[in-house]
Amino acid sequence: MFKIRAAVVAIAAALAAGSAGATTLRLVCGSSGIDQNSCESAAKAWAQKTGNQVEFVSMPNNSSEALALYEQLLSSGSDKLDVLQIDTVWPGILAGQLVDLKPYLKDRIADYFPSAIANDTVGGKLVAVPWYIDTGMLYYRKDLLEKYHMKVPASWEELTATARKIQDAERAAGDEKMWGYVWQGRAYEGLTCDALEWVSSYNGGSIIDAQGHVTIDNPGAAKALETASKWVGTITPKAVLNYGEEEARGVFQSGDAVFMRNWPYVWSIANKDGSPVKGKIGVAPLPKGGADGQQAAALGGWHLAVSRYSPNPKLAADLVLYLSSAEVEKQRAVDASFNPTIPSLYKDKDVLKANPFMADMLPTFSTAVARPSTVAGTKYNQVSNQFWNAAHDVLSGSAGASAALARLAASLQRLAPNGEWH
Ligand code: GLC
């Protein structure tokens, strides 16, 4: 009897000692597609290895809402977040609230895309570690293009005609839910990406150029928005005005759209067992704006950061280092199509087998269109907000493109600190 009691006391003491050393970190995981599962399982592996614990905070899949949540928590100095995922356009906005990760990452800095490291360096501080990179892509239904003997469209004009033809023919054959083209039209950061791609594809620039000139009021940009506004209600459901990435994926993955604009993560989830479009999808660069236009893909991606208010910054940095290791980035690329931020992984045969398109994506990262987040710094979200609202007004028919862009340009000029963005 005594022996059993002694053993129970000894086990209880051992457990207490074990848990006394364990720390719980709070990690924000994304929620689009299978991001959450993949992020949580990687973090659990770290917890297991180090004897610590991780609690998960789920992030809204609308990045504008995620930013609002972070700003609210961080501005109050909350210790409720240790490790955060931040969007590629936020380092300038959140730098003051984040820990410098350079002393932790040390020599590993050289493993990542230099442009991504430059993006995350604010005032000499490395405020985040690049976790995955993405660019806008055109998804299409291979089976439907083959059925109608149509090519992957090279221009928006071709896309409009092909989408219309297949949509009409499929509807006439009884598939009344079929649409030509789905994308992100809600008034949020995702629309900034889509609209910037249209504008840039018609040689209309990138809102504010790197020298700080507000360039958005130009004929190419107006043509781009006019073209997109004509899709709404014809080849695109009107509900697109409230679509984010996941809503567009829902329609395409159910088999109800010929084309979709989205990010690489959709590849993996739309090709999983049980997906109605498994094996029927192709991906291509987004089309050019007319014969004189260019292909343009917005540059996106997410980065891992440590909150300045974390009670355990050293341990939080260790979790960041683990999650952004080549091993975990490879796993996430294979399982969930998240493009690695470590260039050497683009030669990895498992990564390329799971995502044949990734080899072609590598050179596009240097030509992709960056949003004006560096030049706008702390004011980027206001710039983006004004741009997506102007685009949304044109798409919904409440404003004409030229007038909306002239108003936007004047307003962005007023927003510039001391009247200048440079
Ligand atoms: C994707 C991109 C991100 C962008 C967002 C917009 O998550 O990675 O950079 O801001 O989409 O919805």
Coordinates of C-alpha atoms and ligand atoms in Angstrom, one line a residue:
M1 CA 0.0 0.0 0.0
F2 CA 2.7 2.4 1.0
K3 CA 4.7 1.5 -2.0
I4 CA 1.8 2.4 -4.3
R5 CA 1.2 5.7 -2.6
A6 CA 4.9 6.5 -2.8
A7 CA 4.9 5.7 -6.6
V8 CA 1.8 7.9 -7.1
V9 CA 3.4 10.8 -5.3
A10 CA 6.6 10.3 -7.3
I11 CA 4.7 10.3 -10.6
A12 CA 2.8 13.4 -9.6
A13 CA 6.0 15.1 -8.6
A14 CA 7.6 14.2 -11.9
L15 CA 4.6 15.5 -13.9
A16 CA 4.6 18.7 -12.0
A17 CA 8.4 19.2 -12.6
G18 CA 7.8 18.4 -16.3
S19 CA 5.0 20.9 -16.8
A20 CA 6.8 23.5 -14.7
G21 CA 9.4 23.7 -17.4
A22 CA 6.8 23.8 -20.2
T23 CA 5.7 27.2 -21.6
T24 CA 2.6 27.8 -23.6
L25 CA 3.0 30.0 -26.7
R26 CA 0.1 31.5 -28.6
L27 CA 0.4 31.2 -32.4
V28 CA -1.8 32.7 -35.0
C29 CA -2.6 30.2 -37.9
G30 CA -4.3 31.2 -41.1
S31 CA -7.6 29.7 -42.1
S32 CA -7.7 29.6 -45.9
G33 CA -7.9 26.1 -47.4
I34 CA -5.9 23.7 -45.3
D35 CA -3.6 26.3 -43.9
Q36 CA -4.9 25.8 -40.3
N37 CA -4.3 22.0 -40.3
S38 CA -0.9 22.3 -41.8
C39 CA 0.2 25.2 -39.5
E40 CA -1.1 23.5 -36.4
S41 CA 0.5 20.1 -37.1
A42 CA 3.9 21.8 -37.7
A43 CA 3.6 23.7 -34.4
K44 CA 2.5 20.6 -32.5
A45 CA 5.7 18.9 -33.8
W46 CA 7.7 21.7 -32.4
A47 CA 5.9 21.5 -29.1
Q48 CA 6.6 17.8 -28.9
K49 CA 10.3 18.3 -29.6
T50 CA 10.8 21.1 -27.2
G51 CA 8.4 20.0 -24.4
N52 CA 6.4 23.2 -24.7
Q53 CA 2.8 23.8 -25.6
V54 CA 1.2 25.8 -28.3
E55 CA -2.3 27.4 -28.2
F56 CA -3.8 28.3 -31.5
V57 CA -5.5 31.6 -32.4
S58 CA -7.3 31.4 -35.7
M59 CA -7.0 34.4 -38.0
P60 CA -9.9 35.7 -40.1
N61 CA -9.3 34.6 -43.7
N62 CA -10.0 38.2 -44.8
S63 CA -6.6 39.8 -44.4
S64 CA -8.0 43.3 -43.8
E65 CA -10.0 41.9 -40.8
A66 CA -6.9 40.2 -39.6
L67 CA -5.0 43.5 -39.6
A68 CA -7.7 45.2 -37.7
L69 CA -7.6 42.4 -35.1
Y70 CA -3.8 42.6 -34.8
E71 CA -3.8 46.4 -34.5
Q72 CA -6.4 46.2 -31.8
L73 CA -4.5 43.6 -29.7
L74 CA -1.0 45.1 -30.3
S75 CA -2.0 48.7 -29.6
S76 CA -3.2 47.7 -26.2
G77 CA 0.1 45.9 -25.5
S78 CA -1.7 42.6 -25.2
D79 CA 0.3 39.5 -24.3
K80 CA -2.3 37.3 -25.9
L81 CA -0.2 36.7 -29.1
D82 CA 3.4 35.4 -29.2
V83 CA 3.9 34.4 -32.9
L84 CA 1.9 36.1 -35.6
Q85 CA 1.5 35.5 -39.4
I86 CA 1.8 38.9 -41.1
D87 CA 0.9 39.8 -44.7
T88 CA 3.7 40.8 -47.0
V89 CA 2.3 44.4 -47.0
W90 CA 2.3 44.9 -43.3
P91 CA 6.0 45.2 -42.1
G92 CA 5.9 49.0 -42.4
I93 CA 2.6 49.1 -40.5
L94 CA 3.5 46.8 -37.6
A95 CA 7.3 47.2 -37.3
G96 CA 7.1 49.0 -34.0
Q97 CA 5.2 46.2 -32.3
L98 CA 7.5 43.4 -33.5
V99 CA 10.7 41.8 -32.2
D100 CA 14.0 42.0 -34.3
L101 CA 14.5 38.5 -35.5
K102 CA 18.0 39.1 -37.0
P103 CA 19.9 37.9 -33.9
Y104 CA 17.9 34.7 -33.9
L105 CA 18.0 33.9 -37.7
K106 CA 21.7 34.7 -38.0
D107 CA 23.3 32.9 -41.0
R108 CA 20.0 31.4 -42.1
I109 CA 19.1 34.9 -43.5
A110 CA 21.0 33.9 -46.6
D111 CA 18.7 30.9 -47.2
Y112 CA 15.7 33.1 -48.1
F113 CA 14.8 35.2 -51.1
P114 CA 16.8 38.4 -50.6
S115 CA 13.8 40.5 -51.8
A116 CA 11.6 38.9 -49.1
I117 CA 14.2 39.6 -46.5
A118 CA 14.4 43.2 -47.8
N119 CA 10.6 43.5 -47.6
D120 CA 10.7 42.4 -43.9
T121 CA 13.6 44.7 -42.9
V122 CA 12.3 48.0 -41.5
G123 CA 14.8 50.5 -40.1
G124 CA 17.5 47.8 -40.0
K125 CA 15.3 45.5 -38.0
L126 CA 14.2 42.1 -39.4
V127 CA 10.6 42.2 -38.2
A128 CA 9.5 38.9 -39.7
V129 CA 10.8 35.8 -41.4
P130 CA 9.3 35.0 -44.9
W131 CA 7.1 31.9 -44.6
Y132 CA 5.4 31.6 -48.0
I133 CA 5.3 33.7 -51.1
D134 CA 2.5 33.8 -53.6
T135 CA 1.4 35.5 -56.8
G136 CA -2.0 35.7 -58.5
M137 CA -2.7 32.9 -61.0
L138 CA -5.3 31.9 -63.6
Y139 CA -7.0 28.6 -62.8
Y140 CA -8.9 27.0 -65.7
R141 CA -10.9 23.9 -66.4
K142 CA -8.8 21.8 -68.7
D143 CA -11.7 19.5 -69.5
L144 CA -14.0 22.4 -70.6
L145 CA -11.3 24.1 -72.8
E146 CA -10.7 20.7 -74.5
K147 CA -14.4 20.1 -74.9
Y148 CA -14.9 23.4 -76.7
H149 CA -11.5 23.3 -78.5
M150 CA -10.5 26.6 -76.9
K151 CA -7.0 27.8 -75.9
V152 CA -5.9 29.2 -72.5
P153 CA -6.6 32.9 -73.0
A154 CA -3.6 35.2 -73.4
S155 CA -5.5 38.5 -73.0
W156 CA -8.5 39.6 -70.9
E157 CA -10.4 40.1 -74.1
E158 CA -9.8 36.5 -75.0
L159 CA -10.7 35.4 -71.6
T160 CA -14.0 37.3 -71.8
A161 CA -14.9 35.7 -75.1
T162 CA -13.9 32.2 -74.1
A163 CA -15.6 32.4 -70.7
R164 CA -18.8 33.6 -72.3
K165 CA -18.8 30.9 -75.0
I166 CA -18.3 28.1 -72.6
Q167 CA -20.7 29.5 -70.0
D168 CA -23.5 29.9 -72.5
A169 CA -22.9 26.4 -74.0
E170 CA -22.8 24.7 -70.7
R171 CA -26.0 26.5 -69.5
A172 CA -27.7 25.6 -72.8
A173 CA -26.8 22.0 -72.1
G174 CA -28.5 22.2 -68.7
D175 CA -25.7 23.3 -66.3
E176 CA -27.5 26.5 -65.2
K177 CA -25.1 27.2 -62.4
M178 CA -22.1 27.6 -64.7
W179 CA -20.1 30.9 -64.6
G180 CA -17.3 32.1 -66.8
Y181 CA -14.9 33.8 -64.3
V182 CA -14.7 34.1 -60.6
W183 CA -12.3 36.3 -58.6
Q184 CA -12.1 38.5 -55.5
G185 CA -14.4 41.5 -55.6
R186 CA -15.2 42.3 -52.0
A187 CA -14.0 45.7 -50.7
Y188 CA -10.9 44.4 -48.9
E189 CA -7.2 43.8 -49.5
G190 CA -7.9 40.9 -51.9
L191 CA -9.6 43.3 -54.3
T192 CA -6.5 45.6 -54.1
C193 CA -4.5 42.6 -55.5
D194 CA -7.0 41.7 -58.3
A195 CA -7.5 45.3 -59.4
L196 CA -3.8 46.1 -59.3
E197 CA -3.2 43.1 -61.6
W198 CA -5.8 44.4 -64.1
V199 CA -4.4 48.0 -63.9
S200 CA -0.8 46.8 -64.3
S201 CA -1.7 44.4 -67.2
Y202 CA -3.0 47.5 -69.1
N203 CA 0.3 49.3 -68.4
G204 CA -1.5 51.4 -65.8
G205 CA 1.2 51.3 -63.1
S206 CA 1.0 50.4 -59.5
I207 CA -1.0 53.2 -57.8
I208 CA 2.0 55.0 -56.3
D209 CA 5.3 54.4 -58.0
A210 CA 8.6 53.6 -56.2
Q211 CA 9.6 57.3 -56.4
G212 CA 6.4 58.3 -54.6
H213 CA 4.4 59.7 -57.6
V214 CA 0.7 59.0 -57.5
T215 CA 0.2 57.4 -60.9
I216 CA -3.3 55.8 -60.7
D217 CA -5.2 58.4 -62.7
N218 CA -4.3 57.2 -66.2
P219 CA -6.2 55.8 -69.2
G220 CA -4.7 52.2 -68.9
A221 CA -6.0 52.0 -65.3
A222 CA -9.4 53.3 -66.4
K223 CA -9.6 50.8 -69.2
A224 CA -8.7 48.0 -66.8
L225 CA -11.4 48.8 -64.3
E226 CA -14.0 49.3 -67.1
T227 CA -13.1 45.9 -68.5
A228 CA -13.6 44.2 -65.2
S229 CA -16.8 46.0 -64.4
K230 CA -18.4 44.5 -67.6
W231 CA -17.7 41.0 -66.3
V232 CA -20.0 41.6 -63.3
G233 CA -23.4 40.1 -64.1
T234 CA -22.2 38.7 -67.5
I235 CA -19.4 36.1 -67.0
T236 CA -19.1 36.7 -63.3
P237 CA -21.9 36.4 -60.7
K238 CA -22.9 39.8 -59.1
A239 CA -22.2 38.1 -55.8
V240 CA -18.5 38.5 -56.6
L241 CA -18.7 42.0 -55.1
N242 CA -18.7 40.1 -51.8
Y243 CA -16.2 37.3 -52.7
G244 CA -12.9 36.7 -51.1
E245 CA -10.5 33.9 -52.0
E246 CA -12.5 31.2 -50.3
E247 CA -15.8 32.2 -51.9
A248 CA -14.2 32.1 -55.3
R249 CA -12.6 28.8 -54.6
G250 CA -16.0 27.4 -53.4
V251 CA -17.6 28.2 -56.8
F252 CA -14.7 26.9 -58.8
Q253 CA -14.1 23.8 -56.8
S254 CA -17.8 22.9 -57.0
G255 CA -17.3 22.8 -60.7
D256 CA -19.4 26.0 -61.3
A257 CA -16.8 28.2 -63.1
V258 CA -14.6 27.9 -66.1
F259 CA -11.9 30.3 -64.9
M260 CA -10.8 31.6 -61.5
R261 CA -8.2 34.1 -60.2
N262 CA -6.6 32.8 -57.0
W263 CA -3.4 32.1 -55.2
P264 CA -1.3 28.8 -55.3
Y265 CA -2.9 27.3 -52.2
V266 CA -6.0 26.3 -54.2
W267 CA -4.0 23.9 -56.3
S268 CA -3.6 21.4 -53.5
I269 CA -7.0 21.6 -52.0
A270 CA -8.9 21.5 -55.3
N271 CA -6.9 18.4 -56.4
K272 CA -7.6 16.4 -53.2
D273 CA -9.8 13.3 -53.2
G274 CA -13.4 14.2 -53.2
S275 CA -12.9 17.5 -55.0
P276 CA -15.3 17.6 -58.0
V277 CA -12.6 19.2 -60.1
K278 CA -9.8 16.9 -59.1
G279 CA -7.5 16.3 -62.1
K280 CA -9.4 18.7 -64.3
I281 CA -7.5 21.9 -63.5
G282 CA -4.8 23.8 -65.2
V283 CA -2.9 27.0 -64.1
A284 CA -1.5 29.7 -66.3
P285 CA -0.2 33.3 -65.9
L286 CA -3.0 35.9 -65.7
P287 CA -3.8 37.4 -69.1
K288 CA -2.4 40.6 -70.6
G289 CA -4.5 43.7 -70.9
G290 CA -5.1 43.9 -74.7
A291 CA -2.5 43.4 -77.4
D292 CA -0.1 46.0 -75.9
G293 CA -0.5 44.9 -72.4
Q294 CA 1.6 42.7 -70.1
Q295 CA 1.0 39.8 -67.8
A296 CA 0.8 41.0 -64.3
A297 CA 0.5 39.0 -61.0
A298 CA 0.3 40.6 -57.6
L299 CA 3.0 39.6 -55.2
G300 CA 1.7 38.3 -51.9
G301 CA 2.7 36.1 -49.1
W302 CA 2.9 35.7 -45.3
H303 CA 5.7 36.0 -42.8
L304 CA 6.2 35.0 -39.2
A305 CA 6.8 37.6 -36.6
V306 CA 7.1 37.8 -32.8
S307 CA 5.0 40.3 -30.8
R308 CA 7.0 42.8 -28.8
Y309 CA 4.6 42.1 -25.9
S310 CA 5.2 38.3 -25.9
P311 CA 6.4 37.3 -22.4
N312 CA 8.6 34.6 -24.0
P313 CA 10.3 36.3 -27.1
K314 CA 13.2 33.9 -27.2
L315 CA 11.0 30.8 -27.2
A316 CA 8.7 32.4 -29.7
A317 CA 11.6 33.1 -32.0
D318 CA 12.6 29.4 -31.7
L319 CA 9.1 28.5 -32.9
V320 CA 9.4 30.9 -35.8
L321 CA 12.8 29.4 -36.7
Y322 CA 11.3 25.9 -36.7
L323 CA 8.2 26.8 -38.8
S324 CA 10.3 28.6 -41.4
S325 CA 12.9 25.8 -41.6
A326 CA 13.4 24.1 -45.0
E327 CA 11.9 21.0 -43.5
V328 CA 8.6 22.6 -42.6
E329 CA 8.4 24.8 -45.7
K330 CA 8.9 21.7 -47.8
Q331 CA 6.1 19.8 -45.9
R332 CA 3.7 22.7 -46.4
A333 CA 4.5 23.0 -50.1
V334 CA 3.9 19.3 -50.6
D335 CA 0.8 19.0 -48.5
A336 CA -0.8 22.4 -49.1
S337 CA 0.8 24.2 -52.1
F338 CA 2.4 27.0 -50.1
N339 CA 5.3 28.3 -52.1
P340 CA 8.5 28.1 -50.1
T341 CA 10.5 31.3 -49.4
I342 CA 13.7 29.3 -49.6
P343 CA 14.8 29.3 -53.3
S344 CA 16.7 25.9 -53.1
L345 CA 13.3 24.2 -52.5
Y346 CA 12.2 25.0 -56.0
K347 CA 14.6 22.2 -57.1
D348 CA 13.2 19.7 -54.7
K349 CA 11.6 16.8 -56.6
D350 CA 8.8 16.2 -54.0
V351 CA 7.8 19.8 -54.1
L352 CA 7.7 19.9 -57.9
K353 CA 5.9 16.6 -58.1
A354 CA 3.1 17.9 -55.9
N355 CA 3.1 21.3 -57.6
P356 CA 4.4 21.0 -61.2
F357 CA 3.7 24.8 -61.8
M358 CA 6.1 25.9 -59.1
A359 CA 9.2 25.6 -61.2
D360 CA 7.7 28.1 -63.6
M361 CA 6.8 30.4 -60.8
L362 CA 10.3 31.0 -59.6
P363 CA 11.2 33.6 -62.2
T364 CA 7.8 35.3 -61.8
F365 CA 8.6 36.4 -58.2
S366 CA 11.0 39.0 -59.4
T367 CA 8.6 40.4 -62.0
A368 CA 5.4 40.2 -59.9
V369 CA 3.7 43.5 -59.1
A370 CA 4.3 44.7 -55.6
R371 CA 1.7 46.7 -53.9
P372 CA 3.0 50.2 -52.8
S373 CA 3.5 49.1 -49.2
T374 CA 7.2 50.2 -49.0
V375 CA 6.5 53.7 -50.2
A376 CA 3.3 54.1 -48.2
G377 CA 4.9 52.6 -45.0
T378 CA 2.6 53.1 -42.0
K379 CA -0.1 54.5 -44.3
Y380 CA -0.3 51.5 -46.6
N381 CA -3.6 50.3 -45.3
Q382 CA -5.2 53.7 -45.9
V383 CA -3.9 53.8 -49.5
S384 CA -5.1 50.3 -50.1
N385 CA -8.5 51.0 -48.6
Q386 CA -9.0 54.0 -50.8
F387 CA -8.0 52.0 -53.9
W388 CA -10.2 49.0 -53.2
N389 CA -13.1 51.3 -52.5
A390 CA -12.6 53.1 -55.8
A391 CA -12.4 49.8 -57.6
H392 CA -15.5 48.5 -55.8
D393 CA -17.5 51.6 -56.8
V394 CA -16.6 51.0 -60.5
L395 CA -17.4 47.3 -60.3
S396 CA -20.7 47.9 -58.7
G397 CA -21.6 50.5 -61.2
S398 CA -21.9 53.4 -58.7
A399 CA -19.0 55.3 -60.3
G400 CA -17.4 55.6 -63.7
A401 CA -13.7 54.5 -63.9
S402 CA -12.2 57.9 -65.0
A403 CA -14.0 59.9 -62.4
A404 CA -13.3 57.4 -59.6
L405 CA -9.6 57.3 -60.4
A406 CA -9.3 61.1 -60.6
R407 CA -10.9 61.4 -57.2
L408 CA -8.7 58.6 -55.9
A409 CA -5.5 60.3 -57.1
A410 CA -6.5 63.6 -55.5
S411 CA -7.3 61.8 -52.2
L412 CA -4.0 59.8 -52.2
Q413 CA -2.1 63.0 -52.8
R414 CA -3.8 64.6 -49.8
L415 CA -3.0 61.5 -47.7
A416 CA 0.7 61.8 -48.4
P417 CA 2.8 62.9 -45.4
N418 CA 3.6 66.6 -46.0
G419 CA 2.0 66.3 -49.4
E420 CA 4.7 63.9 -50.8
W421 CA 5.1 60.2 -50.7
H422 CA 8.9 60.2 -51.1
Ligands
GLC1 C1 -3.1 36.4 -50.0 C2 -1.8 37.0 -50.2 C3 -1.7 38.3 -49.4 C4 -2.8 39.2 -49.8 C5 -4.1 38.5 -49.6 C6 -5.3 39.4 -50.0 O1 -3.3 35.9 -48.7 O2 -0.8 36.1 -49.7 O3 -0.4 38.9 -49.6 O4 -2.8 40.4 -49.1 O5 -4.2 37.3 -50.3 O6 -6.5 38.8 -49.8

